[in-house]
Coordinates of N, CA and C in Angstrom, one line a residue:
K93 N 0.4 -16.9 -19.3 CA 0.7 -15.6 -19.8 C -0.4 -14.6 -19.4
L94 N -1.7 -15.1 -19.4 CA -2.8 -14.3 -19.0 C -2.7 -13.8 -17.6
L95 N -2.3 -14.7 -16.7 CA -2.1 -14.3 -15.3 C -1.2 -13.1 -15.1
G96 N -0.1 -13.1 -15.9 CA 0.9 -12.0 -15.9 C 0.3 -10.7 -16.3
E97 N -0.8 -10.8 -17.2 CA -1.4 -9.6 -17.7 C -2.4 -9.1 -16.7
I98 N -3.1 -9.9 -16.0 CA -4.2 -9.4 -15.2 C -3.9 -9.4 -13.7
C99 N -2.9 -10.0 -13.2 CA -2.6 -10.1 -11.8 C -1.5 -9.0 -11.4
D100 N -1.6 -8.5 -10.2 CA -0.6 -7.6 -9.7 C 0.6 -8.3 -9.2
R101 N 0.4 -9.5 -8.7 CA 1.5 -10.4 -8.2 C 1.1 -11.8 -8.5
V102 N 2.2 -12.6 -8.8 CA 2.0 -14.0 -9.0 C 3.0 -14.7 -8.0
R103 N 2.5 -15.5 -7.1 CA 3.3 -16.2 -6.2 C 3.5 -17.7 -6.6
I104 N 4.7 -18.1 -6.7 CA 5.0 -19.5 -7.2 C 5.4 -20.3 -6.0
M105 N 4.8 -21.5 -5.8 CA 5.2 -22.4 -4.7 C 6.4 -23.1 -5.1
T106 N 7.6 -22.5 -4.8 CA 8.9 -23.1 -5.1 C 9.4 -23.9 -3.9
Y107 N 8.6 -24.8 -3.4 CA 9.0 -25.7 -2.3 C 8.3 -27.0 -2.4
D108 N 8.6 -27.9 -1.6 CA 8.1 -29.3 -1.7 C 8.5 -30.0 -3.0
Y109 N 9.8 -29.7 -3.4 CA 10.4 -30.5 -4.5 C 10.4 -32.0 -4.0
H110 N 10.9 -32.2 -2.8 CA 10.7 -33.5 -2.1 C 9.6 -33.2 -1.1
W111 N 8.6 -34.0 -1.0 CA 7.5 -33.8 -0.2 C 7.2 -34.9 0.8
R112 N 6.2 -34.8 1.6 CA 5.9 -35.8 2.6 C 5.7 -37.2 2.0
G113 N 5.1 -37.3 0.9 CA 4.8 -38.6 0.3 C 5.9 -39.2 -0.5
G114 N 7.0 -38.5 -0.7 CA 8.1 -39.0 -1.6 C 9.3 -39.3 -0.7
G115 N 10.3 -39.6 -1.4 CA 11.6 -40.0 -0.7 C 12.3 -38.8 -0.2
P116 N 13.3 -39.0 0.7 CA 14.1 -37.9 1.2 C 14.8 -37.1 0.2
G117 N 15.0 -35.8 0.4 CA 15.7 -34.9 -0.4 C 15.5 -33.5 -0.1
P118 N 16.1 -32.6 -0.8 CA 15.9 -31.2 -0.6 C 14.5 -30.7 -0.8
I119 N 14.1 -29.8 0.0 CA 12.7 -29.3 -0.1 C 12.6 -28.2 -1.2
A120 N 13.6 -27.4 -1.3 CA 13.6 -26.3 -2.4 C 15.0 -26.1 -2.9
P121 N 15.6 -27.1 -3.6 CA 17.0 -26.9 -4.1 C 17.1 -25.7 -5.0
I122 N 18.1 -24.9 -4.8 CA 18.2 -23.6 -5.5 C 18.2 -23.8 -7.0
N123 N 18.8 -24.9 -7.5 CA 18.8 -25.0 -9.0 C 17.4 -25.2 -9.5
W124 N 16.6 -25.9 -8.8 CA 15.2 -26.1 -9.2 C 14.4 -24.8 -9.1
V125 N 14.6 -24.1 -8.0 CA 13.9 -22.9 -7.8 C 14.2 -21.9 -8.9
A126 N 15.5 -21.9 -9.3 CA 16.0 -21.0 -10.4 C 15.3 -21.4 -11.7
A127 N 15.2 -22.7 -11.9 CA 14.6 -23.2 -13.2 C 13.1 -22.8 -13.2
V128 N 12.4 -23.0 -12.1 CA 11.0 -22.6 -12.1 C 10.8 -21.1 -12.2
A129 N 11.6 -20.3 -11.6 CA 11.5 -18.9 -11.7 C 11.9 -18.4 -13.1
E130 N 12.8 -19.1 -13.7 CA 13.2 -18.7 -15.1 C 12.0 -19.0 -16.0
Y131 N 11.4 -20.1 -15.9 CA 10.2 -20.4 -16.7 C 9.1 -19.4 -16.5
A132 N 8.9 -19.1 -15.2 CA 7.8 -18.2 -14.8 C 8.1 -16.8 -15.4
R133 N 9.3 -16.4 -15.4 CA 9.7 -15.1 -16.0 C 9.4 -15.1 -17.5
S134 N 9.4 -16.2 -18.2 CA 9.1 -16.2 -19.6 C 7.7 -16.0 -19.9
V135 N 6.8 -16.1 -18.9 CA 5.4 -15.9 -19.2 C 4.7 -14.8 -18.3
V136 N 5.4 -14.4 -17.2 CA 5.0 -13.3 -16.3 C 6.1 -12.3 -16.1
P137 N 5.8 -11.0 -16.2 CA 6.9 -10.1 -15.9 C 7.5 -10.3 -14.6
A138 N 8.9 -10.2 -14.5 CA 9.7 -10.5 -13.3 C 9.2 -9.6 -12.2
E139 N 8.8 -8.4 -12.4 CA 8.4 -7.5 -11.3 C 7.1 -7.9 -10.7
K140 N 6.4 -8.9 -11.2 CA 5.2 -9.4 -10.6 C 5.4 -10.7 -9.9
L141 N 6.6 -11.3 -10.0 CA 6.8 -12.7 -9.5 C 7.4 -12.7 -8.1
Q142 N 6.8 -13.5 -7.3 CA 7.3 -13.8 -5.9 C 7.5 -15.3 -5.8
I143 N 8.6 -15.7 -5.3 CA 8.9 -17.1 -5.1 C 8.6 -17.5 -3.6
G144 N 8.1 -18.7 -3.5 CA 7.8 -19.3 -2.1 C 9.0 -19.8 -1.5
I145 N 9.2 -19.5 -0.2 CA 10.4 -19.8 0.6 C 9.9 -20.8 1.7
P146 N 10.5 -22.0 1.8 CA 10.1 -22.8 3.0 C 10.8 -22.4 4.2
F147 N 10.1 -22.4 5.3 CA 10.7 -22.1 6.6 C 10.4 -23.4 7.5
Y148 N 10.7 -24.5 7.0 CA 10.5 -25.8 7.7 C 11.4 -26.9 7.2
G149 N 11.2 -28.0 7.7 CA 12.0 -29.2 7.3 C 11.1 -30.4 7.2
Y150 N 11.6 -31.5 6.7 CA 10.9 -32.8 6.7 C 11.8 -33.9 7.3
N151 N 11.2 -34.8 8.0 CA 11.9 -35.9 8.6 C 11.3 -37.2 8.1
W152 N 12.2 -37.9 7.3 CA 11.7 -39.2 6.7 C 12.3 -40.4 7.4
G153 N 11.4 -41.4 7.6 CA 11.9 -42.7 8.1 C 11.8 -43.6 6.9
T154 N 12.5 -44.7 7.0 CA 12.5 -45.7 5.9 C 11.1 -46.2 5.6
G155 N 10.6 -46.0 4.4 CA 9.3 -46.5 4.0 C 8.1 -45.8 4.6
E156 N 8.4 -44.6 5.1 CA 7.3 -43.8 5.7 C 7.2 -42.4 5.0
D157 N 6.0 -41.9 5.1 CA 5.8 -40.5 4.7 C 6.6 -39.6 5.7
A158 N 7.1 -38.5 5.2 CA 7.8 -37.5 6.0 C 6.9 -36.8 7.0
V159 N 7.5 -36.4 8.1 CA 6.8 -35.6 9.1 C 7.4 -34.2 9.0
A160 N 6.5 -33.1 8.9 CA 7.0 -31.8 8.9 C 7.7 -31.4 10.2
Q161 N 8.8 -30.6 10.1 CA 9.5 -30.3 11.3 C 9.8 -28.8 11.4
T162 N 9.6 -28.2 12.5 CA 9.9 -26.8 12.7 C 11.4 -26.7 13.1
W163 N 11.9 -25.4 13.1 CA 13.3 -25.2 13.5 C 13.5 -25.8 14.9
T164 N 12.6 -25.5 15.8 CA 12.7 -26.0 17.1 C 12.8 -27.6 17.2
D165 N 11.9 -28.2 16.4 CA 12.0 -29.7 16.3 C 13.3 -30.2 15.8
I166 N 13.8 -29.5 14.8 CA 15.1 -29.9 14.2 C 16.3 -29.7 15.2
Q167 N 16.3 -28.6 15.9 CA 17.3 -28.4 16.9 C 17.3 -29.4 18.0
R168 N 16.1 -29.8 18.4 CA 15.9 -30.8 19.4 C 16.5 -32.1 19.0
L169 N 16.2 -32.5 17.7 CA 16.8 -33.8 17.2 C 18.3 -33.7 17.1
I170 N 18.9 -32.5 16.7 CA 20.3 -32.4 16.7 C 20.9 -32.5 18.1
E171 N 20.3 -31.9 19.1 CA 20.7 -32.0 20.5 C 20.7 -33.4 21.0
V172 N 19.6 -34.1 20.7 CA 19.5 -35.5 21.3 C 20.4 -36.5 20.6
Y173 N 20.4 -36.5 19.2 CA 21.1 -37.5 18.4 C 22.5 -37.1 18.0
Q174 N 22.8 -35.8 18.1 CA 24.1 -35.3 17.7 C 24.6 -35.8 16.4
P175 N 23.8 -35.7 15.3 CA 24.3 -36.1 14.0 C 25.3 -35.1 13.4
N176 N 25.9 -35.5 12.3 CA 26.7 -34.5 11.6 C 25.8 -33.8 10.6
V177 N 25.6 -32.5 10.8 CA 24.7 -31.7 9.9 C 25.5 -31.3 8.7
N178 N 25.0 -31.5 7.6 CA 25.7 -31.2 6.3 C 24.9 -30.1 5.5
L179 N 25.7 -29.3 4.8 CA 25.1 -28.4 3.9 C 25.3 -29.0 2.5
A180 N 24.2 -29.3 1.9 CA 24.3 -29.8 0.5 C 24.5 -28.7 -0.5
A181 N 25.7 -28.3 -0.8 CA 25.9 -27.2 -1.6 C 25.5 -27.5 -3.1
R182 N 25.8 -28.8 -3.5 CA 25.4 -29.2 -4.8 C 25.3 -30.7 -4.9
D183 N 24.7 -31.2 -6.0 CA 24.7 -32.6 -6.3 C 24.9 -32.7 -7.8
S184 N 24.6 -33.8 -8.4 CA 24.8 -34.0 -9.8 C 23.9 -33.1 -10.7
S185 N 22.8 -32.6 -10.1 CA 21.9 -31.8 -10.9 C 22.2 -30.3 -10.7
G186 N 23.2 -29.9 -9.8 CA 23.6 -28.5 -9.7 C 23.5 -28.1 -8.2
P187 N 23.5 -26.8 -8.0 CA 23.5 -26.2 -6.6 C 22.2 -26.6 -5.9
I188 N 22.3 -26.9 -4.6 CA 21.1 -27.2 -3.7 C 20.9 -26.2 -2.6
E189 N 22.0 -26.0 -1.8 CA 22.0 -25.0 -0.7 C 20.9 -25.3 0.3
E190 N 20.8 -26.5 0.8 CA 20.0 -26.9 1.9 C 20.8 -27.8 2.9
S191 N 20.3 -27.8 4.1 CA 21.0 -28.7 5.1 C 20.3 -30.0 5.3
W192 N 21.0 -31.0 5.8 CA 20.4 -32.3 6.0 C 21.3 -33.1 7.0
F193 N 20.7 -34.1 7.6 CA 21.4 -35.0 8.4 C 20.7 -36.3 8.5
T194 N 21.4 -37.4 8.9 CA 20.7 -38.7 9.2 C 21.0 -39.0 10.6
Y195 N 20.1 -39.8 11.2 CA 20.3 -40.4 12.6 C 19.5 -41.6 12.7
R196 N 19.7 -42.4 13.7 CA 19.0 -43.6 14.0 C 18.1 -43.5 15.2
R197 N 16.8 -43.8 15.0 CA 15.9 -43.9 16.2 C 15.3 -45.2 16.2
N198 N 15.4 -45.9 17.3 CA 14.9 -47.3 17.5 C 15.3 -48.2 16.4
G199 N 16.6 -48.0 16.0 CA 17.2 -48.8 15.0 C 16.9 -48.5 13.5
Q200 N 16.0 -47.5 13.3 CA 15.6 -47.1 12.0 C 16.4 -45.8 11.6
L201 N 16.9 -45.9 10.3 CA 17.6 -44.7 9.8 C 16.5 -43.7 9.4
R202 N 16.8 -42.4 9.8 CA 15.9 -41.3 9.5 C 16.7 -40.2 8.8
T203 N 16.1 -39.5 7.9 CA 16.8 -38.5 7.1 C 16.0 -37.2 7.3
V204 N 16.7 -36.1 7.6 CA 16.0 -34.8 7.8 C 16.7 -33.8 6.8
W205 N 15.9 -33.1 6.1 CA 16.3 -32.0 5.2 C 15.6 -30.8 5.7
F206 N 16.2 -29.6 5.7 CA 15.6 -28.4 6.2 C 16.2 -27.2 5.6
A207 N 15.4 -26.1 5.6 CA 15.8 -24.8 5.2 C 16.4 -24.0 6.4
D208 N 17.5 -23.3 6.2 CA 18.0 -22.5 7.2 C 18.4 -21.1 6.7
H209 N 19.1 -20.3 7.4 CA 19.4 -19.0 7.0 C 20.3 -19.0 5.7
R210 N 21.1 -20.0 5.6 CA 22.0 -20.1 4.4 C 21.2 -20.4 3.1
S211 N 20.2 -21.3 3.2 CA 19.3 -21.5 2.1 C 18.5 -20.3 1.7
L212 N 18.0 -19.6 2.8 CA 17.3 -18.3 2.5 C 18.2 -17.3 1.8
Q213 N 19.4 -17.2 2.2 CA 20.4 -16.2 1.6 C 20.5 -16.6 0.1
A214 N 20.7 -17.8 -0.2 CA 20.8 -18.3 -1.6 C 19.6 -17.9 -2.4
K215 N 18.4 -18.0 -1.9 CA 17.2 -17.7 -2.6 C 17.0 -16.1 -2.7
L216 N 17.4 -15.4 -1.7 CA 17.4 -13.9 -1.8 C 18.4 -13.4 -2.8
N217 N 19.5 -14.1 -2.9 CA 20.5 -13.7 -4.0 C 19.9 -14.0 -5.4
L218 N 19.2 -15.1 -5.5 CA 18.5 -15.4 -6.8 C 17.5 -14.3 -7.1
I219 N 16.7 -13.9 -6.2 CA 15.7 -12.9 -6.4 C 16.3 -11.6 -6.9
E220 N 17.5 -11.2 -6.3 CA 18.2 -10.1 -6.7 C 18.7 -10.2 -8.2
Q221 N 19.3 -11.4 -8.4 CA 19.9 -11.6 -9.8 C 18.8 -11.7 -10.9
M222 N 17.7 -12.2 -10.5 CA 16.6 -12.3 -11.5 C 15.6 -11.1 -11.5
D223 N 15.9 -10.2 -10.6 CA 15.1 -9.0 -10.5 C 13.6 -9.3 -10.3
L224 N 13.3 -10.3 -9.4 CA 12.0 -10.7 -9.0 C 11.4 -9.7 -8.0
A225 N 10.0 -9.8 -7.8 CA 9.3 -8.9 -6.9 C 9.5 -9.2 -5.5
G226 N 9.9 -10.5 -5.1 CA 10.1 -10.8 -3.7 C 9.8 -12.2 -3.3
I227 N 9.4 -12.4 -2.1 CA 9.2 -13.7 -1.6 C 7.8 -13.8 -0.9
A228 N 7.4 -15.1 -0.8 CA 6.2 -15.4 0.1 C 6.7 -16.6 0.9
I229 N 6.5 -16.5 2.2 CA 7.1 -17.4 3.2 C 6.0 -18.5 3.6
W230 N 6.4 -19.7 3.6 CA 5.6 -20.8 4.2 C 6.5 -21.5 5.2
R231 N 6.2 -21.3 6.3 CA 5.2 -20.8 7.2 C 5.9 -20.1 8.4
L232 N 5.4 -19.0 8.7 CA 5.9 -18.2 9.8 C 5.8 -18.9 11.1
G233 N 6.9 -18.8 11.9 CA 6.9 -19.5 13.2 C 7.7 -20.8 13.2
N234 N 8.0 -21.3 12.0 CA 8.8 -22.6 11.9 C 10.3 -22.3 11.6
E235 N 10.7 -21.1 11.5 CA 12.0 -20.7 10.9 C 13.2 -20.7 11.8
D236 N 14.3 -20.8 11.2 CA 15.6 -20.5 11.8 C 15.6 -19.0 12.2
P237 N 15.8 -18.7 13.5 CA 15.8 -17.3 13.9 C 16.8 -16.4 13.2
Q238 N 17.8 -17.0 12.7 CA 18.8 -16.2 11.9 C 18.2 -15.7 10.5
N239 N 17.1 -16.3 10.1 CA 16.5 -15.9 8.9 C 16.1 -14.4 8.9
W240 N 15.7 -13.9 10.1 CA 15.3 -12.5 10.2 C 16.5 -11.6 10.1
D241 N 17.7 -12.0 10.4 CA 18.9 -11.2 10.2 C 19.1 -11.1 8.7
V242 N 19.0 -12.2 8.0 CA 19.1 -12.2 6.5 C 18.1 -11.4 5.8
V243 N 16.8 -11.5 6.3 CA 15.8 -10.7 5.7 C 16.0 -9.2 5.9
R244 N 16.4 -8.8 7.1 CA 16.7 -7.4 7.4 C 17.8 -6.9 6.5
K245 N 18.9 -7.7 6.4 CA 20.1 -7.2 5.6 C 19.7 -7.1 4.1
E246 N 19.1 -8.2 3.6 CA 18.9 -8.2 2.2 C 17.6 -7.5 1.7
L247 N 16.6 -7.5 2.5 CA 15.3 -6.9 2.0 C 15.0 -5.5 2.6
V248 N 15.4 -5.3 3.8 CA 15.1 -4.0 4.4 C 16.2 -3.0 4.3
E249 N 17.4 -3.4 4.4 CA 18.5 -2.5 4.4 C 19.1 -2.3 3.0
N250 N 18.7 -3.1 2.0 CA 19.3 -3.0 0.7 C 18.4 -2.0 -0.1
P251 N 19.0 -0.9 -0.4 CA 18.2 0.2 -1.1 C 17.7 -0.3 -2.5
S252 N 18.5 -1.1 -3.2 CA 18.0 -1.5 -4.6 C 16.8 -2.3 -4.5
V253 N 16.7 -3.2 -3.5 CA 15.5 -4.0 -3.4 C 14.3 -3.2 -3.0
L254 N 14.5 -2.3 -2.0 CA 13.4 -1.4 -1.6 C 12.9 -0.6 -2.7
Q255 N 13.8 0.0 -3.5 CA 13.4 0.8 -4.6 C 12.6 0.0 -5.7
R256 N 13.1 -1.2 -5.9 CA 12.4 -2.0 -6.9 C 11.0 -2.3 -6.4
V257 N 10.8 -2.6 -5.2 CA 9.5 -3.0 -4.6 C 8.6 -1.7 -4.7
V258 N 9.1 -0.6 -4.3 CA 8.3 0.7 -4.3 C 7.9 1.0 -5.7
N259 N 8.9 0.9 -6.6 CA 8.6 1.3 -8.0 C 7.5 0.4 -8.6
S260 N 7.5 -0.9 -8.2 CA 6.5 -1.8 -8.8 C 5.0 -1.4 -8.4
Y261 N 4.9 -0.6 -7.4 CA 3.6 -0.1 -7.0 C 3.2 1.3 -7.5
L262 N 4.2 2.0 -8.1 CA 3.9 3.3 -8.7 C 3.4 3.2 -10.1
P263 N 2.6 4.1 -10.5 CA 2.1 4.1 -11.9 C 3.3 4.3 -12.8
D264 N 3.2 3.8 -14.0 CA 4.2 3.9 -15.1 C 5.5 3.3 -14.8
H265 N 5.6 2.3 -13.9 CA 6.8 1.6 -13.6 C 6.7 0.1 -14.0

């Protein structure tokens, strides 16, 4: 609560739900991001909150820590191994909105989960619904190029988002 009183912005790391040292799964499932943001809003004003957005993926082998993957790495794997790429819209815990696929390399099953423009869109919709201050991206250069079309449409061309951001910097707002 004190952070919300003294900080201009609070950035929440809403990614690495499944991380390098854990088992395969979504990096930033939207249901978990929403739960974290909802809790954060209970102690920090929404107009100060920014959620972290992953612009990367992870590639897990059986019994191994995951390896971080850029969009280019993931596209190369898809081209070489031609897996069925799935969008995990939801599981038993609720909405997920991340893509994944499996493939075999040297006889070993590997699982890749990654963020793309669709998962970004879901998170930007959440920001709008929860009236949050915006996003913080980890890490530029790793992303799906279509992410920038989504950012332009939702954050640059959307007057309600622009007005909310501008207002948060003006006195008495």
